[in-house]
XYZ file of C-alpha atoms in Angstrom:
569
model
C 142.682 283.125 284.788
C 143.327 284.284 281.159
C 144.943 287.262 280.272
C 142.187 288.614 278.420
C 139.572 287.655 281.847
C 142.757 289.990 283.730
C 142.898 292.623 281.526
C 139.109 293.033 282.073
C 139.256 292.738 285.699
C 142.063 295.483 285.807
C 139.787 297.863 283.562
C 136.959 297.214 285.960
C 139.023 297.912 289.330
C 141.069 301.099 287.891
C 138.041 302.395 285.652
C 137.080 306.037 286.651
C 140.401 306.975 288.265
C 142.291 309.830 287.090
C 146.301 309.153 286.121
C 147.332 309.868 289.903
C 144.793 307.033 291.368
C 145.457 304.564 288.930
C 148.969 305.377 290.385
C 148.444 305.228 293.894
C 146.623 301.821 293.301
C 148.695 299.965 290.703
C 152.021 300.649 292.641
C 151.953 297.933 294.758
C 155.204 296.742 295.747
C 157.875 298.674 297.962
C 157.056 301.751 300.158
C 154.775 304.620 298.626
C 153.605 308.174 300.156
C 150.142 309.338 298.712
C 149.976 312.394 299.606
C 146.362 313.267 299.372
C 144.655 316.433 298.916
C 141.034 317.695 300.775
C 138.299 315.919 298.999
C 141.060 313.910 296.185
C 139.096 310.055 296.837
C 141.962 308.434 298.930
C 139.641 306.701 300.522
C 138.308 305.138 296.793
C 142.002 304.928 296.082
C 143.181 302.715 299.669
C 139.836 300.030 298.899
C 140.714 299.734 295.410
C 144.572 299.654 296.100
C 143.999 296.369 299.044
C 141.236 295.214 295.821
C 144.189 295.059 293.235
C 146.299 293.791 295.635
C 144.222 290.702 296.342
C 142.854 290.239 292.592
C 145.254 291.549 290.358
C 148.751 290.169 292.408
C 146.847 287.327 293.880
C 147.866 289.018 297.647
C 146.221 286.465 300.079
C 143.721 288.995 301.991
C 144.903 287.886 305.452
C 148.705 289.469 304.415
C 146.895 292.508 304.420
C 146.747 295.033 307.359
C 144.725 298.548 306.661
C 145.121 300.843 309.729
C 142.826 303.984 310.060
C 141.762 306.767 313.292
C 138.060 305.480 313.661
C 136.003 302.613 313.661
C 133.453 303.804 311.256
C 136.435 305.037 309.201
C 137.204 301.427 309.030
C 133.759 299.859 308.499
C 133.213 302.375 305.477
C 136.817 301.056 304.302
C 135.609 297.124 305.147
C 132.205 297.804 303.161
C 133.807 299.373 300.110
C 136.288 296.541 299.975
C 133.638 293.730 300.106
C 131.901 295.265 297.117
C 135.265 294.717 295.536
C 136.192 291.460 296.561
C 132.930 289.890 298.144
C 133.406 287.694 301.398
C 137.432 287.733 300.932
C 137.059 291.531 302.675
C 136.632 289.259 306.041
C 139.886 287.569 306.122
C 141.677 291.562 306.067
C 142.582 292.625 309.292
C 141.731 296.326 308.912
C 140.893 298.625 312.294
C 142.294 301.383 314.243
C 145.286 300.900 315.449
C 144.452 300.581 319.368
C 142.188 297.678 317.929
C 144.803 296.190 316.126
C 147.143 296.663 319.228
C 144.301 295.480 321.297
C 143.766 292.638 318.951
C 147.615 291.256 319.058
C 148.492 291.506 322.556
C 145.339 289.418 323.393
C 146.850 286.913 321.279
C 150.478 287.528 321.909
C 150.899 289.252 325.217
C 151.958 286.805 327.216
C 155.245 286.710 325.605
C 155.958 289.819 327.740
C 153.596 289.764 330.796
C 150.433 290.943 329.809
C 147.412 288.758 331.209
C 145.085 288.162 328.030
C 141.893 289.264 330.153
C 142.797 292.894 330.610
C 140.364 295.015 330.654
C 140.878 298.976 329.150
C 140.444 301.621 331.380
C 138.657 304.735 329.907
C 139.147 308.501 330.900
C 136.909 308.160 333.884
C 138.952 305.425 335.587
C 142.150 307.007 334.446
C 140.903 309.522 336.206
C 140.089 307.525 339.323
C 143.606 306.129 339.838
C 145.683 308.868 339.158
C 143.563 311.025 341.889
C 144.426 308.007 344.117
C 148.120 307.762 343.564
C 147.688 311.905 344.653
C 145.898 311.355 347.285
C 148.872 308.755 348.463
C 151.717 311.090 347.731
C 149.633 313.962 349.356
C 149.741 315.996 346.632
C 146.841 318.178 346.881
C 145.085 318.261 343.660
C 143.658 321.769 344.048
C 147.070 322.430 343.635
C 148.680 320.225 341.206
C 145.532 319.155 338.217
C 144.532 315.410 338.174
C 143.436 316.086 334.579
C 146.963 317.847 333.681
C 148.917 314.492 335.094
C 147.101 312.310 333.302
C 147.976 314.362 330.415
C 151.966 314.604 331.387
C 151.665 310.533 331.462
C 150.177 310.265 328.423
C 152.487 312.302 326.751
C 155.533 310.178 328.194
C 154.030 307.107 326.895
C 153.277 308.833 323.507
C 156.884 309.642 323.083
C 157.773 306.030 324.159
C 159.126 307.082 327.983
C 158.552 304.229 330.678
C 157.912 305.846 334.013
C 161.818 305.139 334.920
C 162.686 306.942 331.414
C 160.625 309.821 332.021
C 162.028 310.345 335.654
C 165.742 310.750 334.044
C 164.131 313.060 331.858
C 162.881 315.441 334.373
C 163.690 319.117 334.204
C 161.180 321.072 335.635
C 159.053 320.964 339.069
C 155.651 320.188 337.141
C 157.791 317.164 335.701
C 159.292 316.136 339.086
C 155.577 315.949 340.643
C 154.648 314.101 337.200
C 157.486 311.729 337.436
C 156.668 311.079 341.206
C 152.904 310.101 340.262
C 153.931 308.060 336.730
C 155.031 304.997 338.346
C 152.233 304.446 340.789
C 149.833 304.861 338.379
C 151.471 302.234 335.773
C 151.861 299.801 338.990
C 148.190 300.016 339.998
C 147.025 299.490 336.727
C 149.541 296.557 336.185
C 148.254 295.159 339.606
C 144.323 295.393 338.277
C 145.156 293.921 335.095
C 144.473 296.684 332.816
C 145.940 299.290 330.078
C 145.127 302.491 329.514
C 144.621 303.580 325.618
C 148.297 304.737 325.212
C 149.206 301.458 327.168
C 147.581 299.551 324.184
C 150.167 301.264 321.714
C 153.384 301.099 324.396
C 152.676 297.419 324.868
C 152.185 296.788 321.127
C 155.260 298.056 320.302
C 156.910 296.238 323.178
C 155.807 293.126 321.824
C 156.792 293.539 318.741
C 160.474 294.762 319.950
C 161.405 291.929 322.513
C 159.411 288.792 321.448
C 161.226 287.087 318.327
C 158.350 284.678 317.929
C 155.530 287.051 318.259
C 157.233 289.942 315.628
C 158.267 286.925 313.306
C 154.056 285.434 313.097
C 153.434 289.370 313.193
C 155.624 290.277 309.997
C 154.974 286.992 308.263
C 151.081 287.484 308.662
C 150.838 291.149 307.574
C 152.771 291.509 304.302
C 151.516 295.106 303.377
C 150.197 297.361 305.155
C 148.328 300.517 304.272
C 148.011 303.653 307.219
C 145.207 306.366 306.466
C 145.613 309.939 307.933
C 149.420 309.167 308.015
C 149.849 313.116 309.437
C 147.825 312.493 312.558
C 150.047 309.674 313.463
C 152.405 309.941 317.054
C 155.732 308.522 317.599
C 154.230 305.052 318.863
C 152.361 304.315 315.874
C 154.847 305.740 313.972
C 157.578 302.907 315.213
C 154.814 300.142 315.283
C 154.335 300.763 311.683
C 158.045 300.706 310.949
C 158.557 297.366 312.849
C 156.192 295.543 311.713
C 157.320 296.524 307.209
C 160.975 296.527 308.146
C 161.337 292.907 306.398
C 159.045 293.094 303.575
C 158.786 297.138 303.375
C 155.125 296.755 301.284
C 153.923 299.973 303.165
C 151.556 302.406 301.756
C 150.494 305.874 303.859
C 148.136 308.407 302.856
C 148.266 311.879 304.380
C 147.909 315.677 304.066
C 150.489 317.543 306.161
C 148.167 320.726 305.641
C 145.340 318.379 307.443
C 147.458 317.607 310.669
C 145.326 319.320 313.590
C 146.096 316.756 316.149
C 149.623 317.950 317.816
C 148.381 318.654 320.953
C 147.149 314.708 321.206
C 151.100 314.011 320.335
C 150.532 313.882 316.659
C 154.154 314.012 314.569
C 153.615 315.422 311.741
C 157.340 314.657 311.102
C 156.442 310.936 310.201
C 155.260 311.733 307.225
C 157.572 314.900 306.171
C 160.413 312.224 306.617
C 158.940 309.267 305.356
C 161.487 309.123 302.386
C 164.254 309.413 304.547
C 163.571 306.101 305.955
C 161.614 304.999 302.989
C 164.446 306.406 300.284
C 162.586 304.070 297.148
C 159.235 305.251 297.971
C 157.387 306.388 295.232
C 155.509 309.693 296.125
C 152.247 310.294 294.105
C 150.347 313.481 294.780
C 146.404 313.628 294.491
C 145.759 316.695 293.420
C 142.366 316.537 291.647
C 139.691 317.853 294.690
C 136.030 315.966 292.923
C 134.361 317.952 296.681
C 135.048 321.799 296.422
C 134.422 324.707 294.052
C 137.534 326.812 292.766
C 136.515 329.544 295.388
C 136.544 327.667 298.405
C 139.996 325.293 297.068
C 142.061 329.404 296.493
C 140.615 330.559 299.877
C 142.248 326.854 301.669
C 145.236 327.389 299.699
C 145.898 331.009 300.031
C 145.543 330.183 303.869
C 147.430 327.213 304.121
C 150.632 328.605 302.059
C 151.601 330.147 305.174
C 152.707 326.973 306.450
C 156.214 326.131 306.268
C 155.825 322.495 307.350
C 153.808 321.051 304.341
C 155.019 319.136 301.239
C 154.218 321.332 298.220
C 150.950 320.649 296.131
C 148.106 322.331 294.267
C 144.719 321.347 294.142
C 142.614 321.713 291.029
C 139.269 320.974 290.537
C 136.719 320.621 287.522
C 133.475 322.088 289.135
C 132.154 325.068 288.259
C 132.457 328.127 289.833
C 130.531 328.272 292.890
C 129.407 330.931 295.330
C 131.714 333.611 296.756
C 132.894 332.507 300.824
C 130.761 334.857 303.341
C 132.725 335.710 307.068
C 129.582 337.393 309.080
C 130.799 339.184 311.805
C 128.366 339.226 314.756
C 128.147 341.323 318.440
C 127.909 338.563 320.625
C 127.765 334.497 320.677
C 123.819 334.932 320.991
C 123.504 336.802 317.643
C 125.991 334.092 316.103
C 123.847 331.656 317.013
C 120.413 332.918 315.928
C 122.031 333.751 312.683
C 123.176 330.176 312.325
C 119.135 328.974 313.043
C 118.191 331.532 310.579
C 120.589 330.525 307.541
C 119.872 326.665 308.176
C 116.345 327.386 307.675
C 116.733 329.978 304.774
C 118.688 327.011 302.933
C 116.625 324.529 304.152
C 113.434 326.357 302.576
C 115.544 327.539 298.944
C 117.178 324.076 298.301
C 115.407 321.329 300.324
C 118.277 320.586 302.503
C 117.491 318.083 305.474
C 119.216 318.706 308.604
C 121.921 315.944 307.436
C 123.140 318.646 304.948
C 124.412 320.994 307.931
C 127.431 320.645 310.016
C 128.467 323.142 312.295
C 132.166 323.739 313.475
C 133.706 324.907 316.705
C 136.937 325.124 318.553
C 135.834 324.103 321.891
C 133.068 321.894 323.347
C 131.791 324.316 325.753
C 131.076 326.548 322.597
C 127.851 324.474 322.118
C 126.295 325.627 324.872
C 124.367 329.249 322.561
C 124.082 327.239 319.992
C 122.302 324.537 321.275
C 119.501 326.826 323.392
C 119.330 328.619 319.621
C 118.617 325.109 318.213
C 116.112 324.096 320.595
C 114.023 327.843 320.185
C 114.172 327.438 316.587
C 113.068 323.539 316.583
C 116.169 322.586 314.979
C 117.065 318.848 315.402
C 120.540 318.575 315.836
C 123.693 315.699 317.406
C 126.094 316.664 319.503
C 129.311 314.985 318.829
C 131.588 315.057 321.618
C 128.732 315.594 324.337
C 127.697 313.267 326.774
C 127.971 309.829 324.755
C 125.926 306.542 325.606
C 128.379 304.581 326.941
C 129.397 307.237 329.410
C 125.857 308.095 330.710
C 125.953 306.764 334.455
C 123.521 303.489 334.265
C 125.180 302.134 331.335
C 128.814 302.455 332.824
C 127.677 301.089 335.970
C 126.596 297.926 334.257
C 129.292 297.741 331.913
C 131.500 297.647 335.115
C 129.838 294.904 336.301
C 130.383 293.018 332.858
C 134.300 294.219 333.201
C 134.634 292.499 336.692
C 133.135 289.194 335.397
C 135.939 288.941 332.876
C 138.565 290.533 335.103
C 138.144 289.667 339.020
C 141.376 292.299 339.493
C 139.446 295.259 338.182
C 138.944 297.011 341.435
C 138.164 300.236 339.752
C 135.191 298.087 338.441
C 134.859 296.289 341.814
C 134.527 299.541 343.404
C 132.001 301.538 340.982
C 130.125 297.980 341.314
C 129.647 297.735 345.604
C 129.009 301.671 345.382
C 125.925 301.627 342.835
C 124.484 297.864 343.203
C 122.145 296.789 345.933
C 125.196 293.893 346.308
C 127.496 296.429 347.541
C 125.561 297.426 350.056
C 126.780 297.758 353.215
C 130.208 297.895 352.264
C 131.715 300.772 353.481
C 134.797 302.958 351.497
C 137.059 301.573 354.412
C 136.840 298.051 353.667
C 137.348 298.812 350.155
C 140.600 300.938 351.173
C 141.696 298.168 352.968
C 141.311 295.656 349.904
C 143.513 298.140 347.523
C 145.833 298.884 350.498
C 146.606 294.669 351.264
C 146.784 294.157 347.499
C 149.349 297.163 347.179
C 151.677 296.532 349.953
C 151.965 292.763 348.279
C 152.016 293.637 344.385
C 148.884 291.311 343.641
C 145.544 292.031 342.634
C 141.902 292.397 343.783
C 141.313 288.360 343.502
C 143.770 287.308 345.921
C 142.873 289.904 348.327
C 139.021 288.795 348.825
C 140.330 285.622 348.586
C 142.215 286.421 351.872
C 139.817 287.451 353.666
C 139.561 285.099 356.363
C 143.705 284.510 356.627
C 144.571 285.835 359.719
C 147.553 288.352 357.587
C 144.348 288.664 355.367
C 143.249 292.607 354.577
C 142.464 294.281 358.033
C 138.387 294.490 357.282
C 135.547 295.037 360.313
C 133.464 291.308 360.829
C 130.186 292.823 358.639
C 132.429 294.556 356.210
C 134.263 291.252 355.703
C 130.889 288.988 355.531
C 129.587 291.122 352.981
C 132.368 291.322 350.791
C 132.725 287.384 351.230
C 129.170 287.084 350.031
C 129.366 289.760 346.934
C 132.740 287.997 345.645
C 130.566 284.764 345.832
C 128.340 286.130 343.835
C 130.490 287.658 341.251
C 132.422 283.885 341.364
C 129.234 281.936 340.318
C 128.582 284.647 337.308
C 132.198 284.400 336.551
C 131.634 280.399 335.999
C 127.986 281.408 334.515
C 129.845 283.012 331.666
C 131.772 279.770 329.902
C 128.106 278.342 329.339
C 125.724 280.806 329.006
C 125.399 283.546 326.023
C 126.544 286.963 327.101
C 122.833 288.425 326.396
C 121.552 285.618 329.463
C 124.595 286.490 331.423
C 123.438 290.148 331.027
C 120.347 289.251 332.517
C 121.620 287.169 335.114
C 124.020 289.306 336.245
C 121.223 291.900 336.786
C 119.211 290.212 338.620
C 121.954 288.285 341.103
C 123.305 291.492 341.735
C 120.223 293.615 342.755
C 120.251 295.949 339.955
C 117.166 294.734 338.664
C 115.610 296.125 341.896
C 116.387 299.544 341.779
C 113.815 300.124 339.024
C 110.891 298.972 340.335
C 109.822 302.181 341.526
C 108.477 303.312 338.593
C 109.803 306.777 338.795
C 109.916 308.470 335.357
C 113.677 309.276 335.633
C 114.774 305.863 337.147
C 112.511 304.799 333.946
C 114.165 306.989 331.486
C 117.621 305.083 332.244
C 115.859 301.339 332.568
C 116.048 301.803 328.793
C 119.282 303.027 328.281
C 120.235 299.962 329.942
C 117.481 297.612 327.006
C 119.237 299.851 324.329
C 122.592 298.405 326.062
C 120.784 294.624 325.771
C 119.742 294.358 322.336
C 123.418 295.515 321.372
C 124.691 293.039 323.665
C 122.661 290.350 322.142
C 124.715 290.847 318.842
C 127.355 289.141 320.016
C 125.390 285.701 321.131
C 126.704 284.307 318.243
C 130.052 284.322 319.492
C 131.945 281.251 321.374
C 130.658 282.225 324.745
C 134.809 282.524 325.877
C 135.123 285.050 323.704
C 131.905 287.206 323.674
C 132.463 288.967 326.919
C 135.964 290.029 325.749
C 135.145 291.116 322.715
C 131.886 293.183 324.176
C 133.978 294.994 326.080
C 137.155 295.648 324.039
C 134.864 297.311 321.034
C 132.809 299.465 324.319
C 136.635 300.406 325.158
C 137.771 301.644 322.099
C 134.414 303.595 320.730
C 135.013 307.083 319.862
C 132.829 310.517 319.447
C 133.540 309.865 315.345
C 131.817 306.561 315.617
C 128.564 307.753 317.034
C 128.100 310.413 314.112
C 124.567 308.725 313.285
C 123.378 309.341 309.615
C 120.640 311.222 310.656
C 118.865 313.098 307.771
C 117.020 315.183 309.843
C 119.623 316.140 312.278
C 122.259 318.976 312.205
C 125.599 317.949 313.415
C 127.238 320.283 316.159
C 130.885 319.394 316.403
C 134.383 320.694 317.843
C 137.045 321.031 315.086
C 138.825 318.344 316.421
């Protein structure tokens, strides 16, 4: 390419930026820290950045890694990169970064243990073992909260403790009971095959610490790496990161210490408050220049936020003109603040032609919805609830998707279990001669598979003659769909695995409600059928990974008519 062709192409990609942005993108080699004010364009500043990286330093695009919070974060990052670089945007690795764990210890896990087939447990099943591992210690859980344990385990593995770390670490009572649970939690999961989401992240950076060959391909592969919402990272991600630009130290984050609201999810805002200390080169560029807010609303944010000591020190500006004054309305009771909410969408609504798209309305907890939402539905206001009941957790759709789960991974018996309690296949099969399955497969270390499969071995798991027929003819069953799934595409495997297993049966009733979750489970089939395209090895996998890793952020549907009701988290 000639210069003058370049010198065009570099006035195209950095046209429209102010001097900060052009600075942010054109530094391209060697650490940098953006910090990046509210409403500054660092998302227009991290696609043009991996654009000039790729056109203007001829960066091949699969040496770039972009790491952001959400999926659709990430898709509006992949989209705005494609209209930069066109069909180049494919070869960028670019996700969150339990996808991107997700993603390399498929490929790489071995190297340290991990079965390629595991399957990611959600809250629910998180849920399900811990209570179990209680329930074996007797620890009373009216006593001692399942839901507080989980979080005491996931706060070990956020700060990088293995269960024998965090029992040396013990100093209260709380901790000891903690510490007790911790291991026989980790072991079940290990025995079924599967990682939690802060397993993902533990394992990732495991991989990357104690196999050569794996953090060599890792390194060599992703060359420079950009992090969004650097603030809201935890110490995990914070040492993945580190590991993975120690050798070629190309690593651009983006952050607003004044934005971090995610401590009590082990957030450190520390990583990027220190990032010069291990980073001492970095260049440090400041967006300051807020395109979103008017002069009122940018004093009233910083006036507040001033009162932080932990923050790196910025001002926003902005060019817009002066706007209106903020209003605080003080009302009697949560009923009044909700009427008045209905009132003021629809006095805006009628003034301005706002659709309900234009309205978003903040609070601190979820169960703060509840006035607001009876308000809504008086007043005829279409609204979303983010952070609600979400499709993928409604009851039909996660019995299915449990049947999909123990297709790919005969060792799931949280699956296995959820599967012989709601399918017509199950039927029969009593909560004993499940106990005894998880009970043989504990006292040995192995997994669901080998204990059907020893079934009829005299030391085989202790199960009644009808108990044992059953489960002899429902792991048939689930064998022959197992097989089905090498040759078939995952939509006909869907369907197949429907109808072997009874489910189909259970909604031939016709009643209304039964009805009203028969197509919940279509609306499940025509997504599933997006991923026929796939090698039929890897369609099932993948299915289930992106299920796995879907957040509240990534159902946020662009809605014009609807308001958005959502916590501030």
């Amino acid at each position: 390419m000639g210069d003058t062709a370049r010198t065009e192409e570099r006035s195209t990609l950095l046209s429209g930026l102010n001097n900060e942005q052009t600075t942010a993108v054109s530094t391209t080699d060697g650490p940098v820290l953006i910090v990046a004010g509210p409403g500054s364009g660092k998302t227009r500043v991290l696609t043009t950045r991996i654009a000039y990286l790729i056109q203007e330093h001829n960066v091949a695009p699969w040496h770039v890694l972009a790491l952001t919070f959400t999926n659709k974060a990430a898709r509006e990052m992949r989209e705005r990169v494609e209209r930069l670089v066109g069909e180049r945007a494919s070869w960028i690795t670019m996700g969150t970064f339990h996808s991107f764990s997700a993603r390399i210890l498929r490929t790489y896990g071995g190297e340290i243990g991990i079965d390629s087939r595991f399957v990611i447990y959600d809250d629910g099943d998180q849920m399900s073992v811990v209570k179990q591992a209680m329930n074996g210690l007797d620890i009373n859980i009216k006593q001692f909260s399942p839901r507080a344990v989980l979080s005491g385990i996931s706060g070990a593995k956020s700060h990088n403790l293995s269960p024998q770390a965090y029992s040396r670490s013990v100093e209260t009572y709380w901790e000891e009971i903690v510490a007790r649970i911790y291991p026989i939690y980790q072991d079940t999961l290990t025995r079924r095959r599967a990682l939690d989401f802060d397993d993902l992240l533990f394992a990732a950076l495991r991989l990357v610490r104690e196999s050569e060959h794996a953090r060599t391909k890792l390194r060599d592969r992703h060359r420079y790496i950009l992090v969004d919402e650097y603030q809201d990272t935890n110490h995990i991600q914070y040492l993945i990161v580190n590991a993975l630009s120690e050798e070629h130290r190309n690593l651009c984050v983006v952050g607003d210490p004044d934005q971090s609201i995610y401590g009590w999810r082990a957030a450190d805002i520390r990583n990027i408050l220190t990032f010069k200390d291990d980073y001492p080169e970095a260049v440090e560029v400041h967006l300051e220049e807020n395109y979103r807010s008017t002069p009122q609303i940018l004093t009233a944010a910083e006036t507040v936020i001033r009162a932080n000591t932990q923050r790196i020190d910025r001002t926003l500006r902005t060019s817009r003109p002066k706007g209106e004054q903020l209003i605080v309305r003080e009302c009697s009771d949560e009923a009044v603040e909700a009427q008045f909410i209905v009132q003021e969408i629809n006095r805006l609504q009628r003034q301005h032609n706002y659709t309900g798209n234009d309205f978003a309305v903040l609070y601190r907890t979820n169960a703060q919805s509840r006035p607001i939402e009876e308000a809504f539905i008086r007043g005829g206001v279409p609204y979303q609830l983010i952070g609600g009941t979400r499709f993928y957790e409604r009851r039909e759709i996660k019995e299915v998707v449990a049947l999909l789960r123990l297709i790919s991974n005969p060792d799931d018996s949280g699956a296995f279990q959820r599967v012989m309690d709601a399918f017509p296949i199950g039927q029969g099969i009593g909560t004993k001669s499940l106990s005894a399955l998880e009970d043989w497969a504990s006292r040995r270390r192995t997994g669901l598979e080998a204990a059907l499969a020893a079934l009829d071995a005299p030391d085989g798991p202790q199960v009644a003659g009808r108990g044992r027929t059953l489960l002899i003819s429902a792991a048939a069953v689930l064998a022959d769909l197992r097989l089905a799934a090498n040759d078939i595409t995952l939509s006909e495997l869907f369907d197949r695995a429907l109808r072997d297993t009874g489910f189909l049966s259970l909604f031939e009733s016709g009643d209304p409600e039964m009805m009203d979750r028969w197509d919940n489970v279509l609306q499940l089939r025509s997504t599933i059928e997006q991923y026929d395209a796939l090698p039929h090895e890897e369609a099932l996998p993948t299915f289930l990974e992106e299920v796995a890793l879907v957040s509240d952020a990534d159902t946020l549907e662009a809605d014009e008519e609807k308001v958005t009701l959502i916590t501030l988290h």
